[in-house]
Amino acid sequence: MVLEASPEAERRIGIRYYATTTAGIGGTIKAQPADFVVREVTNRTEGTEGKYLIAELTKTNWDTHTIAREIARRLRVSRNRIGFAGTKDKFAVTTQKISLWDTAEPELERVRITDVSLRPIGRSNRPISLGDLYGNEFIIVIRNVQGDPAAIQAKIDAITTELKVGGGVPNYFGVQRFGTTRPITHRVGKQLISNDLKGAVMSYIGEIFPEEGAEAKTARALCNQGELKACLKQMPVSLSYERAMLNELVKSTAGARGEAQFRTAFSVLPKNLQKLFVHAYQAYLFNLMVSLRLERGLPFNEAVLGDVVCYHDERGIPDPERVEKVTVEKLDGINRLIRHGRAFVTAPLVGSATEFDAGAVGELERAVLSNEQVAPEQFELEALPELSSKGSRRPLLVPVALSVPEVSVDELNPDRWQVRLEFFLPRGSYATVVLREFVKH
């Protein structure tokens, strides 16, 4: 039996089920940034020499890309001179390493930003990059929990036991991958692989979500009515990407606006954002496959015929480049490795090179693509070849080692309770997919 997820925000990004069946504790996540503390773990040791200054960045209520631009502005240098291993939550207190090319330590004195701390920790001849990221440590407080503390503790213990028996939590992509307020990236990605560039641009500008503010909703409604000049005038200044695209579109008359104009409008977006759209659609398909596997009762911490497993690297992190197909001859041996944490069952991040097995696993994966009316070869984008993807693999489960959760009086709501959770996740996995198993709302 699987417990069906009810939040619409989760269902629209492909998350349909919980892995645990124990009732949740409810409560509020991120009542304040200090309730969500993230510390990055890298595999680097910094030295005392090198062309890159390495600093520890601690920020509160800033997203990583925005603060990187602001630091560059204060230093009067290009944003490209700043490197980091991974983006961190905005509404949180996060600590991570950044590298600054050709920057002297005293220059950091010019960077005085509210809720931001930069502490020099060394130098290196190598910038900080994604490959340096090992994972993240989390300290999270769930507030506003109602009920008897003993009953709350009993639920937490039962959920923790279920996760331990199951080998971890389903490795869903969290809502951050798709857009927290406006989960649009995967929808744009589907239009891109469908060669519908106009649809991709207009969706990005015009699709309306209930969580947005009234001003943005009004602007997007004008876009959907074809009133692009009025839309540009109404669009909030903070939505700079939408405004940049609109600027390109209003340069032409409605009659002259064609594919070239939409291509130009799309090209104003940063390259990393353009790639994110296709990646987000791959993530959405992965979430659907995880959900269907849960629905059909196929195991996550045990391989079946037709599965593809990956092995860990020298740091113990699953390596999607080291994969093997599960055959009858290899089944028992691979499952022994899985039980010892040395192999991991995967599902595809679908791309042009993705192939499906003939058995139950392949049928499940093909069913997801059939329902979406897409095919692997569509990820070879003719119009935008730089966004093409051959695909990859991702583990179905992410192991979670939880410290003993603490139940105490909520400091913000004295008549309620708070629960403190501490855990580590490897890179690419989301704390929200752990938390959802405990709160279940």
Tab-separated table of C-alpha atoms in Angstrom:
chain	number	residue	atom	x	y	z
A	1	MET	CA	0.000	0.000	0.000
A	2	VAL	CA	1.209	3.506	-0.792
A	3	LEU	CA	-0.098	6.746	0.666
A	4	GLU	CA	-1.214	9.190	-1.998
A	5	ALA	CA	0.072	12.753	-1.827
A	6	SER	CA	-2.592	15.447	-1.774
A	7	PRO	CA	-0.865	18.855	-2.200
A	8	GLU	CA	-1.497	20.209	-5.697
A	9	ALA	CA	1.915	21.858	-5.642
A	10	GLU	CA	3.513	18.399	-5.491
A	11	ARG	CA	1.222	16.657	-7.951
A	12	ARG	CA	1.884	19.211	-10.676
A	13	ILE	CA	5.617	18.368	-10.582
A	14	GLY	CA	5.049	14.609	-10.728
A	15	ILE	CA	5.203	13.776	-6.997
A	16	ARG	CA	2.190	11.542	-6.356
A	17	TYR	CA	2.952	9.349	-3.320
A	18	TYR	CA	4.672	9.107	0.044
A	19	ALA	CA	7.091	6.281	0.805
A	20	THR	CA	5.831	5.983	4.396
A	21	THR	CA	2.309	5.193	5.564
A	22	THR	CA	2.434	6.626	9.106
A	23	ALA	CA	0.298	9.765	9.509
A	24	GLY	CA	2.311	12.981	9.427
A	25	ILE	CA	2.853	15.459	12.249
A	26	GLY	CA	1.723	18.491	10.226
A	27	GLY	CA	3.304	21.785	11.188
A	28	THR	CA	4.980	24.634	9.346
A	29	ILE	CA	8.301	24.507	7.505
A	30	LYS	CA	10.346	27.697	7.078
A	31	ALA	CA	8.339	29.914	9.419
A	32	GLN	CA	11.543	31.996	9.427
A	33	PRO	CA	14.870	31.631	7.572
A	34	ALA	CA	16.645	30.499	10.754
A	35	ASP	CA	14.437	27.384	10.761
A	36	PHE	CA	16.223	26.078	7.656
A	37	VAL	CA	20.001	25.932	8.102
A	38	VAL	CA	22.166	24.484	5.329
A	39	ARG	CA	25.917	23.921	5.449
A	40	GLU	CA	27.670	22.804	2.284
A	41	VAL	CA	30.134	19.914	2.458
A	42	THR	CA	32.900	19.876	-0.171
A	43	ASN	CA	35.827	17.586	-0.845
A	44	ARG	CA	38.291	20.501	-0.939
A	45	THR	CA	41.121	21.570	1.356
A	46	GLU	CA	42.271	25.123	0.726
A	47	GLY	CA	45.877	26.310	0.750
A	48	THR	CA	47.624	29.651	1.157
A	49	GLU	CA	48.586	30.364	-2.460
A	50	GLY	CA	46.815	30.597	-5.799
A	51	LYS	CA	45.050	33.016	-8.122
A	52	TYR	CA	41.647	32.316	-6.520
A	53	LEU	CA	40.621	33.702	-3.142
A	54	ILE	CA	38.400	31.162	-1.374
A	55	ALA	CA	35.816	32.565	1.019
A	56	GLU	CA	33.046	31.154	3.175
A	57	LEU	CA	29.737	32.786	2.282
A	58	THR	CA	26.938	32.775	4.844
A	59	LYS	CA	23.694	34.348	3.705
A	60	THR	CA	20.156	34.741	4.988
A	61	ASN	CA	17.210	35.173	2.616
A	62	TRP	CA	19.358	35.548	-0.521
A	63	ASP	CA	19.409	33.164	-3.472
A	64	THR	CA	22.873	32.155	-4.664
A	65	HIS	CA	22.766	33.697	-8.153
A	66	THR	CA	21.480	37.036	-6.891
A	67	ILE	CA	24.062	37.366	-4.140
A	68	ALA	CA	26.850	36.389	-6.560
A	69	ARG	CA	25.791	39.252	-8.850
A	70	GLU	CA	25.635	41.640	-5.892
A	71	ILE	CA	29.097	40.644	-4.630
A	72	ALA	CA	30.500	41.143	-8.138
A	73	ARG	CA	28.874	44.585	-8.287
A	74	ARG	CA	30.379	45.619	-4.958
A	75	LEU	CA	33.823	44.402	-6.083
A	76	ARG	CA	33.339	46.046	-9.516
A	77	VAL	CA	34.228	42.826	-11.321
A	78	SER	CA	32.491	40.451	-13.732
A	79	ARG	CA	30.053	37.946	-12.251
A	80	ASN	CA	31.992	35.274	-14.166
A	81	ARG	CA	34.895	35.675	-11.728
A	82	ILE	CA	32.845	34.147	-8.903
A	83	GLY	CA	32.480	30.372	-8.654
A	84	PHE	CA	30.385	28.170	-6.382
A	85	ALA	CA	29.614	24.469	-6.107
A	86	GLY	CA	25.838	24.606	-5.856
A	87	THR	CA	22.845	26.883	-5.434
A	88	LYS	CA	21.263	27.067	-1.991
A	89	ASP	CA	17.756	27.848	-0.756
A	90	LYS	CA	16.830	31.517	-0.550
A	91	PHE	CA	14.536	31.484	2.521
A	92	ALA	CA	17.187	29.910	4.743
A	93	VAL	CA	20.512	30.455	6.466
A	94	THR	CA	23.108	28.843	4.229
A	95	THR	CA	26.890	28.505	4.319
A	96	GLN	CA	29.023	27.592	1.317
A	97	LYS	CA	32.417	28.191	-0.269
A	98	ILE	CA	32.880	30.587	-3.170
A	99	SER	CA	35.964	31.393	-5.253
A	100	LEU	CA	36.908	34.863	-6.474
A	101	TRP	CA	39.454	35.079	-9.287
A	102	ASP	CA	42.272	37.632	-8.945
A	103	THR	CA	40.884	39.082	-5.720
A	104	ALA	CA	42.942	40.154	-2.707
A	105	GLU	CA	41.632	39.429	0.762
A	106	PRO	CA	41.381	43.126	1.804
A	107	GLU	CA	39.022	43.775	-1.124
A	108	LEU	CA	36.294	41.847	0.681
A	109	GLU	CA	36.025	44.808	3.050
A	110	ARG	CA	34.067	46.523	0.259
A	111	VAL	CA	31.396	43.820	0.429
A	112	ARG	CA	29.050	44.973	3.181
A	113	ILE	CA	25.617	43.515	2.521
A	114	THR	CA	22.763	43.034	4.976
A	115	ASP	CA	22.404	39.410	6.123
A	116	VAL	CA	25.577	38.376	4.276
A	117	SER	CA	28.959	37.377	5.672
A	118	LEU	CA	32.115	36.696	3.652
A	119	ARG	CA	35.052	35.124	5.520
A	120	PRO	CA	38.370	34.449	3.708
A	121	ILE	CA	39.529	30.883	4.327
A	122	GLY	CA	42.413	30.372	1.873
A	123	ARG	CA	43.609	30.450	-1.698
A	124	SER	CA	43.730	27.970	-4.572
A	125	ASN	CA	44.719	27.644	-8.221
A	126	ARG	CA	41.379	25.945	-8.858
A	127	PRO	CA	37.981	27.652	-8.718
A	128	ILE	CA	35.013	26.275	-6.790
A	129	SER	CA	32.792	24.263	-9.142
A	130	LEU	CA	29.972	21.693	-9.099
A	131	GLY	CA	32.421	18.809	-8.961
A	132	ASP	CA	33.585	19.975	-5.536
A	133	LEU	CA	30.184	19.463	-3.932
A	134	TYR	CA	29.847	16.346	-1.774
A	135	GLY	CA	26.500	17.191	-0.197
A	136	ASN	CA	24.758	19.354	2.392
A	137	GLU	CA	24.104	19.159	6.117
A	138	PHE	CA	20.679	20.368	7.261
A	139	ILE	CA	19.313	21.559	10.600
A	140	ILE	CA	15.577	22.126	10.176
A	141	VAL	CA	12.875	23.160	12.618
A	142	ILE	CA	9.246	22.231	11.930
A	143	ARG	CA	7.015	24.607	13.920
A	144	ASN	CA	3.361	24.884	14.865
A	145	VAL	CA	2.925	21.148	15.463
A	146	GLN	CA	-0.278	20.277	17.321
A	147	GLY	CA	-1.058	17.358	19.615
A	148	ASP	CA	0.396	15.438	22.499
A	149	PRO	CA	4.235	15.466	22.434
A	150	ALA	CA	4.394	11.731	23.139
A	151	ALA	CA	2.102	11.049	20.170
A	152	ILE	CA	4.200	13.386	17.988
A	153	GLN	CA	7.349	11.541	19.012
A	154	ALA	CA	5.700	8.196	18.284
A	155	LYS	CA	4.833	9.302	14.734
A	156	ILE	CA	8.382	10.576	14.160
A	157	ASP	CA	9.854	7.294	15.416
A	158	ALA	CA	7.522	5.248	13.193
A	159	ILE	CA	8.318	7.317	10.076
A	160	THR	CA	12.048	7.128	10.815
A	161	THR	CA	11.814	3.341	11.140
A	162	GLU	CA	9.888	3.067	7.851
A	163	LEU	CA	12.558	5.112	6.070
A	164	LYS	CA	15.322	2.969	7.549
A	165	VAL	CA	13.621	-0.263	6.494
A	166	GLY	CA	12.994	1.143	3.017
A	167	GLY	CA	16.593	2.249	2.583
A	168	GLY	CA	15.835	5.972	2.429
A	169	VAL	CA	13.379	8.310	0.737
A	170	PRO	CA	12.361	8.360	-2.940
A	171	ASN	CA	14.877	10.608	-4.664
A	172	TYR	CA	12.238	12.956	-6.100
A	173	PHE	CA	13.305	16.293	-7.519
A	174	GLY	CA	11.907	18.926	-5.154
A	175	VAL	CA	9.830	21.918	-6.141
A	176	GLN	CA	12.953	24.121	-6.203
A	177	ARG	CA	13.939	22.378	-9.436
A	178	PHE	CA	10.800	23.659	-11.144
A	179	GLY	CA	10.213	27.055	-9.503
A	180	THR	CA	8.882	27.442	-5.975
A	181	THR	CA	6.303	30.164	-6.601
A	182	ARG	CA	5.770	29.438	-10.266
A	183	PRO	CA	6.713	25.861	-11.275
A	184	ILE	CA	6.980	26.541	-14.993
A	185	THR	CA	10.447	25.333	-16.042
A	186	HIS	CA	9.455	21.771	-16.956
A	187	ARG	CA	6.460	22.968	-18.953
A	188	VAL	CA	8.704	25.268	-20.976
A	189	GLY	CA	11.138	22.367	-21.395
A	190	LYS	CA	8.451	20.149	-22.905
A	191	GLN	CA	7.600	22.843	-25.434
A	192	LEU	CA	11.262	23.233	-26.345
A	193	ILE	CA	11.719	19.521	-27.093
A	194	SER	CA	8.459	19.706	-29.072
A	195	ASN	CA	10.032	22.430	-31.268
A	196	ASP	CA	7.388	24.903	-30.092
A	197	LEU	CA	9.605	27.925	-29.424
A	198	LYS	CA	6.677	30.332	-29.505
A	199	GLY	CA	4.815	28.229	-26.971
A	200	ALA	CA	7.895	28.078	-24.735
A	201	VAL	CA	8.349	31.867	-24.751
A	202	MET	CA	4.671	32.655	-24.262
A	203	SER	CA	4.323	30.099	-21.474
A	204	TYR	CA	7.287	31.539	-19.628
A	205	ILE	CA	5.852	35.033	-19.866
A	206	GLY	CA	2.147	34.312	-19.648
A	207	GLU	CA	1.293	31.233	-17.572
A	208	ILE	CA	-0.391	32.247	-14.314
A	209	PHE	CA	-0.025	30.436	-10.994
A	210	PRO	CA	-2.097	31.140	-7.865
A	211	GLU	CA	0.927	31.742	-5.615
A	212	GLU	CA	2.048	34.833	-7.557
A	213	GLY	CA	1.305	38.443	-6.685
A	214	ALA	CA	-1.601	40.380	-8.222
A	215	GLU	CA	0.600	42.673	-10.323
A	216	ALA	CA	2.362	39.771	-12.035
A	217	LYS	CA	-0.944	37.961	-12.618
A	218	THR	CA	-2.395	41.076	-14.291
A	219	ALA	CA	0.648	41.397	-16.532
A	220	ARG	CA	0.544	37.753	-17.566
A	221	ALA	CA	-3.172	38.012	-18.337
A	222	LEU	CA	-2.391	40.885	-20.727
A	223	CYS	CA	0.218	38.680	-22.406
A	224	ASN	CA	-2.364	35.946	-22.920
A	225	GLN	CA	-4.671	38.518	-24.540
A	226	GLY	CA	-1.913	39.467	-26.994
A	227	GLU	CA	-1.377	42.894	-25.381
A	228	LEU	CA	2.384	42.625	-25.159
A	229	LYS	CA	3.144	46.345	-24.847
A	230	ALA	CA	0.643	46.681	-22.029
A	231	CYS	CA	2.064	43.510	-20.486
A	232	LEU	CA	5.581	44.975	-20.544
A	233	LYS	CA	4.354	48.167	-18.898
A	234	GLN	CA	2.588	46.194	-16.152
A	235	MET	CA	5.244	43.496	-15.588
A	236	PRO	CA	7.008	43.998	-12.228
A	237	VAL	CA	10.589	45.272	-12.499
A	238	SER	CA	11.734	42.325	-10.392
A	239	LEU	CA	10.731	39.922	-13.205
A	240	SER	CA	13.693	40.961	-15.321
A	241	TYR	CA	13.759	37.865	-17.555
A	242	GLU	CA	10.127	38.288	-18.588
A	243	ARG	CA	10.730	41.974	-19.258
A	244	ALA	CA	13.805	41.249	-21.381
A	245	MET	CA	11.853	38.766	-23.506
A	246	LEU	CA	8.944	41.171	-23.863
A	247	ASN	CA	11.284	43.937	-24.984
A	248	GLU	CA	12.368	41.779	-27.909
A	249	LEU	CA	8.817	40.817	-28.835
A	250	VAL	CA	7.411	44.339	-28.852
A	251	LYS	CA	10.124	45.465	-31.288
A	252	SER	CA	8.129	43.844	-34.081
A	253	THR	CA	4.529	44.242	-35.134
A	254	ALA	CA	2.116	41.383	-34.604
A	255	GLY	CA	2.182	40.650	-38.329
A	256	ALA	CA	5.948	40.429	-38.525
A	257	ARG	CA	6.388	38.431	-35.339
A	258	GLY	CA	7.551	34.964	-36.301
A	259	GLU	CA	9.860	32.166	-35.219
A	260	ALA	CA	12.973	34.338	-35.565
A	261	GLN	CA	11.529	36.902	-33.160
A	262	PHE	CA	10.679	34.234	-30.599
A	263	ARG	CA	14.136	32.741	-31.002
A	264	THR	CA	15.646	36.176	-30.307
A	265	ALA	CA	13.389	36.632	-27.283
A	266	PHE	CA	14.411	33.239	-25.905
A	267	SER	CA	18.099	33.952	-26.495
A	268	VAL	CA	18.110	36.864	-24.031
A	269	LEU	CA	17.840	34.366	-21.178
A	270	PRO	CA	21.114	33.248	-19.529
A	271	LYS	CA	22.551	30.067	-21.002
A	272	ASN	CA	22.297	28.218	-17.702
A	273	LEU	CA	18.578	29.031	-17.490
A	274	GLN	CA	17.998	27.900	-21.078
A	275	LYS	CA	19.539	24.515	-20.243
A	276	LEU	CA	17.547	24.310	-17.018
A	277	PHE	CA	14.262	24.077	-18.941
A	278	VAL	CA	15.165	20.788	-20.632
A	279	HIS	CA	16.756	19.466	-17.443
A	280	ALA	CA	13.587	20.322	-15.521
A	281	TYR	CA	11.455	18.357	-17.956
A	282	GLN	CA	13.792	15.386	-17.530
A	283	ALA	CA	13.320	15.817	-13.759
A	284	TYR	CA	9.535	15.870	-14.170
A	285	LEU	CA	9.594	12.614	-16.153
A	286	PHE	CA	11.836	11.083	-13.481
A	287	ASN	CA	9.359	12.097	-10.761
A	288	LEU	CA	6.536	10.491	-12.724
A	289	MET	CA	8.535	7.271	-13.055
A	290	VAL	CA	9.276	7.228	-9.323
A	291	SER	CA	5.586	7.755	-8.580
A	292	LEU	CA	4.487	4.991	-10.955
A	293	ARG	CA	7.057	2.604	-9.505
A	294	LEU	CA	5.627	3.282	-6.044
A	295	GLU	CA	2.096	2.790	-7.366
A	296	ARG	CA	2.965	-0.544	-8.960
A	297	GLY	CA	4.789	-1.807	-5.889
A	298	LEU	CA	8.179	-2.337	-7.544
A	299	PRO	CA	11.040	-2.223	-5.012
A	300	PHE	CA	13.412	0.704	-4.612
A	301	ASN	CA	16.166	-0.888	-2.505
A	302	GLU	CA	16.208	-4.128	-4.475
A	303	ALA	CA	16.859	-4.603	-8.191
A	304	VAL	CA	14.551	-6.550	-10.489
A	305	LEU	CA	15.277	-7.849	-13.973
A	306	GLY	CA	15.624	-4.995	-16.423
A	307	ASP	CA	16.759	-2.452	-13.834
A	308	VAL	CA	19.926	-0.433	-14.333
A	309	VAL	CA	22.088	0.120	-11.267
A	310	CYS	CA	24.921	2.535	-10.689
A	311	TYR	CA	27.911	2.161	-8.382
A	312	HIS	CA	29.431	4.644	-5.967
A	313	ASP	CA	32.601	6.640	-6.585
A	314	GLU	CA	35.622	6.884	-4.291
A	315	ARG	CA	33.661	9.221	-1.974
A	316	GLY	CA	30.707	6.861	-1.668
A	317	ILE	CA	28.452	9.034	-3.863
A	318	PRO	CA	26.367	7.267	-6.544
A	319	ASP	CA	28.082	7.707	-9.917
A	320	PRO	CA	25.554	7.747	-12.802
A	321	GLU	CA	28.412	7.160	-15.259
A	322	ARG	CA	29.178	3.730	-13.747
A	323	VAL	CA	26.067	1.729	-14.625
A	324	GLU	CA	25.185	-1.891	-15.261
A	325	LYS	CA	22.102	-3.655	-16.565
A	326	VAL	CA	20.578	-6.252	-14.232
A	327	THR	CA	20.359	-9.681	-15.876
A	328	VAL	CA	19.356	-13.091	-14.497
A	329	GLU	CA	23.001	-14.028	-14.002
A	330	LYS	CA	23.858	-10.807	-12.162
A	331	LEU	CA	20.669	-10.316	-10.123
A	332	ASP	CA	21.745	-11.969	-6.833
A	333	GLY	CA	25.226	-10.432	-6.862
A	334	ILE	CA	23.934	-6.931	-7.588
A	335	ASN	CA	21.333	-7.180	-4.829
A	336	ARG	CA	24.076	-8.129	-2.356
A	337	LEU	CA	25.911	-4.937	-3.365
A	338	ILE	CA	22.710	-2.922	-2.941
A	339	ARG	CA	22.232	-4.282	0.583
A	340	HIS	CA	25.763	-3.160	1.442
A	341	GLY	CA	25.263	0.337	-0.016
A	342	ARG	CA	27.652	-0.211	-2.922
A	343	ALA	CA	25.081	-0.187	-5.742
A	344	PHE	CA	21.876	1.766	-6.319
A	345	VAL	CA	18.799	1.129	-8.450
A	346	THR	CA	18.299	3.983	-10.919
A	347	ALA	CA	15.700	5.435	-13.267
A	348	PRO	CA	16.501	7.402	-16.420
A	349	LEU	CA	16.805	11.113	-16.857
A	350	VAL	CA	15.451	10.634	-20.353
A	351	GLY	CA	17.531	11.808	-23.277
A	352	SER	CA	18.162	10.965	-26.899
A	353	ALA	CA	20.365	7.967	-25.994
A	354	THR	CA	17.927	6.447	-23.467
A	355	GLU	CA	16.910	2.842	-24.146
A	356	PHE	CA	14.161	0.939	-22.346
A	357	ASP	CA	14.136	-2.704	-21.254
A	358	ALA	CA	11.519	-5.100	-22.566
A	359	GLY	CA	10.395	-6.156	-19.078
A	360	ALA	CA	8.227	-4.587	-16.368
A	361	VAL	CA	10.659	-1.751	-15.660
A	362	GLY	CA	10.910	-0.742	-19.301
A	363	GLU	CA	7.140	-0.977	-19.717
A	364	LEU	CA	6.677	1.393	-16.765
A	365	GLU	CA	9.133	3.911	-18.203
A	366	ARG	CA	7.612	3.721	-21.680
A	367	ALA	CA	4.137	4.222	-20.155
A	368	VAL	CA	5.226	7.547	-18.648
A	369	LEU	CA	6.569	8.802	-21.989
A	370	SER	CA	3.510	7.536	-23.836
A	371	ASN	CA	1.210	9.413	-21.481
A	372	GLU	CA	3.299	12.552	-21.992
A	373	GLN	CA	3.352	11.955	-25.760
A	374	VAL	CA	7.112	12.382	-26.002
A	375	ALA	CA	9.955	10.184	-27.249
A	376	PRO	CA	13.675	10.022	-26.363
A	377	GLU	CA	14.760	11.263	-29.791
A	378	GLN	CA	13.020	14.598	-29.148
A	379	PHE	CA	15.809	15.477	-26.713
A	380	GLU	CA	18.040	15.952	-29.754
A	381	LEU	CA	16.847	19.503	-30.429
A	382	GLU	CA	17.363	20.513	-34.056
A	383	ALA	CA	16.460	24.161	-33.552
A	384	LEU	CA	18.490	24.539	-30.348
A	385	PRO	CA	21.220	21.869	-30.522
A	386	GLU	CA	23.100	23.375	-27.586
A	387	LEU	CA	20.176	22.346	-25.336
A	388	SER	CA	20.184	18.709	-26.492
A	389	SER	CA	20.690	15.946	-23.945
A	390	LYS	CA	21.668	12.302	-24.346
A	391	GLY	CA	20.261	11.574	-20.891
A	392	SER	CA	21.655	10.095	-17.710
A	393	ARG	CA	20.614	8.027	-14.695
A	394	ARG	CA	19.594	8.955	-11.143
A	395	PRO	CA	19.269	6.730	-8.050
A	396	LEU	CA	15.700	5.979	-7.023
A	397	LEU	CA	16.507	6.291	-3.327
A	398	VAL	CA	18.522	8.697	-1.224
A	399	PRO	CA	19.708	7.257	2.117
A	400	VAL	CA	19.025	9.494	5.129
A	401	ALA	CA	20.758	9.210	8.490
A	402	LEU	CA	18.659	11.257	10.901
A	403	SER	CA	19.906	12.381	14.273
A	404	VAL	CA	17.462	11.772	17.131
A	405	PRO	CA	14.671	14.324	16.472
A	406	GLU	CA	13.919	16.740	19.301
A	407	VAL	CA	10.343	17.648	20.248
A	408	SER	CA	10.086	20.844	22.324
A	409	VAL	CA	7.840	23.853	22.921
A	410	ASP	CA	7.573	26.080	19.850
A	411	GLU	CA	9.410	29.316	20.630
A	412	LEU	CA	7.124	31.272	18.277
A	413	ASN	CA	3.873	29.542	19.302
A	414	PRO	CA	4.089	28.559	22.994
A	415	ASP	CA	0.860	26.534	22.845
A	416	ARG	CA	2.275	24.367	20.024
A	417	TRP	CA	5.336	22.133	19.547
A	418	GLN	CA	8.409	22.223	17.336
A	419	VAL	CA	10.493	19.363	15.935
A	420	ARG	CA	14.186	19.705	15.121
A	421	LEU	CA	15.654	17.422	12.457
A	422	GLU	CA	19.309	17.064	11.483
A	423	PHE	CA	20.525	15.049	8.506
A	424	PHE	CA	22.960	14.921	5.579
A	425	LEU	CA	22.057	14.513	1.913
A	426	PRO	CA	24.381	13.916	-1.047
A	427	ARG	CA	24.454	16.511	-3.796
A	428	GLY	CA	21.467	16.668	-6.100
A	429	SER	CA	18.980	15.543	-3.443
A	430	TYR	CA	16.381	17.740	-1.765
A	431	ALA	CA	15.656	18.238	1.932
A	432	THR	CA	12.004	18.882	1.110
A	433	VAL	CA	11.536	15.273	-0.023
A	434	VAL	CA	12.656	14.159	3.431
A	435	LEU	CA	10.501	16.700	5.279
A	436	ARG	CA	7.359	15.837	3.312
A	437	GLU	CA	7.424	12.315	4.738
A	438	PHE	CA	7.198	13.759	8.258
A	439	VAL	CA	4.646	16.549	7.776
A	440	LYS	CA	2.424	15.002	5.064
A	441	HIS	CA	0.425	18.035	3.966
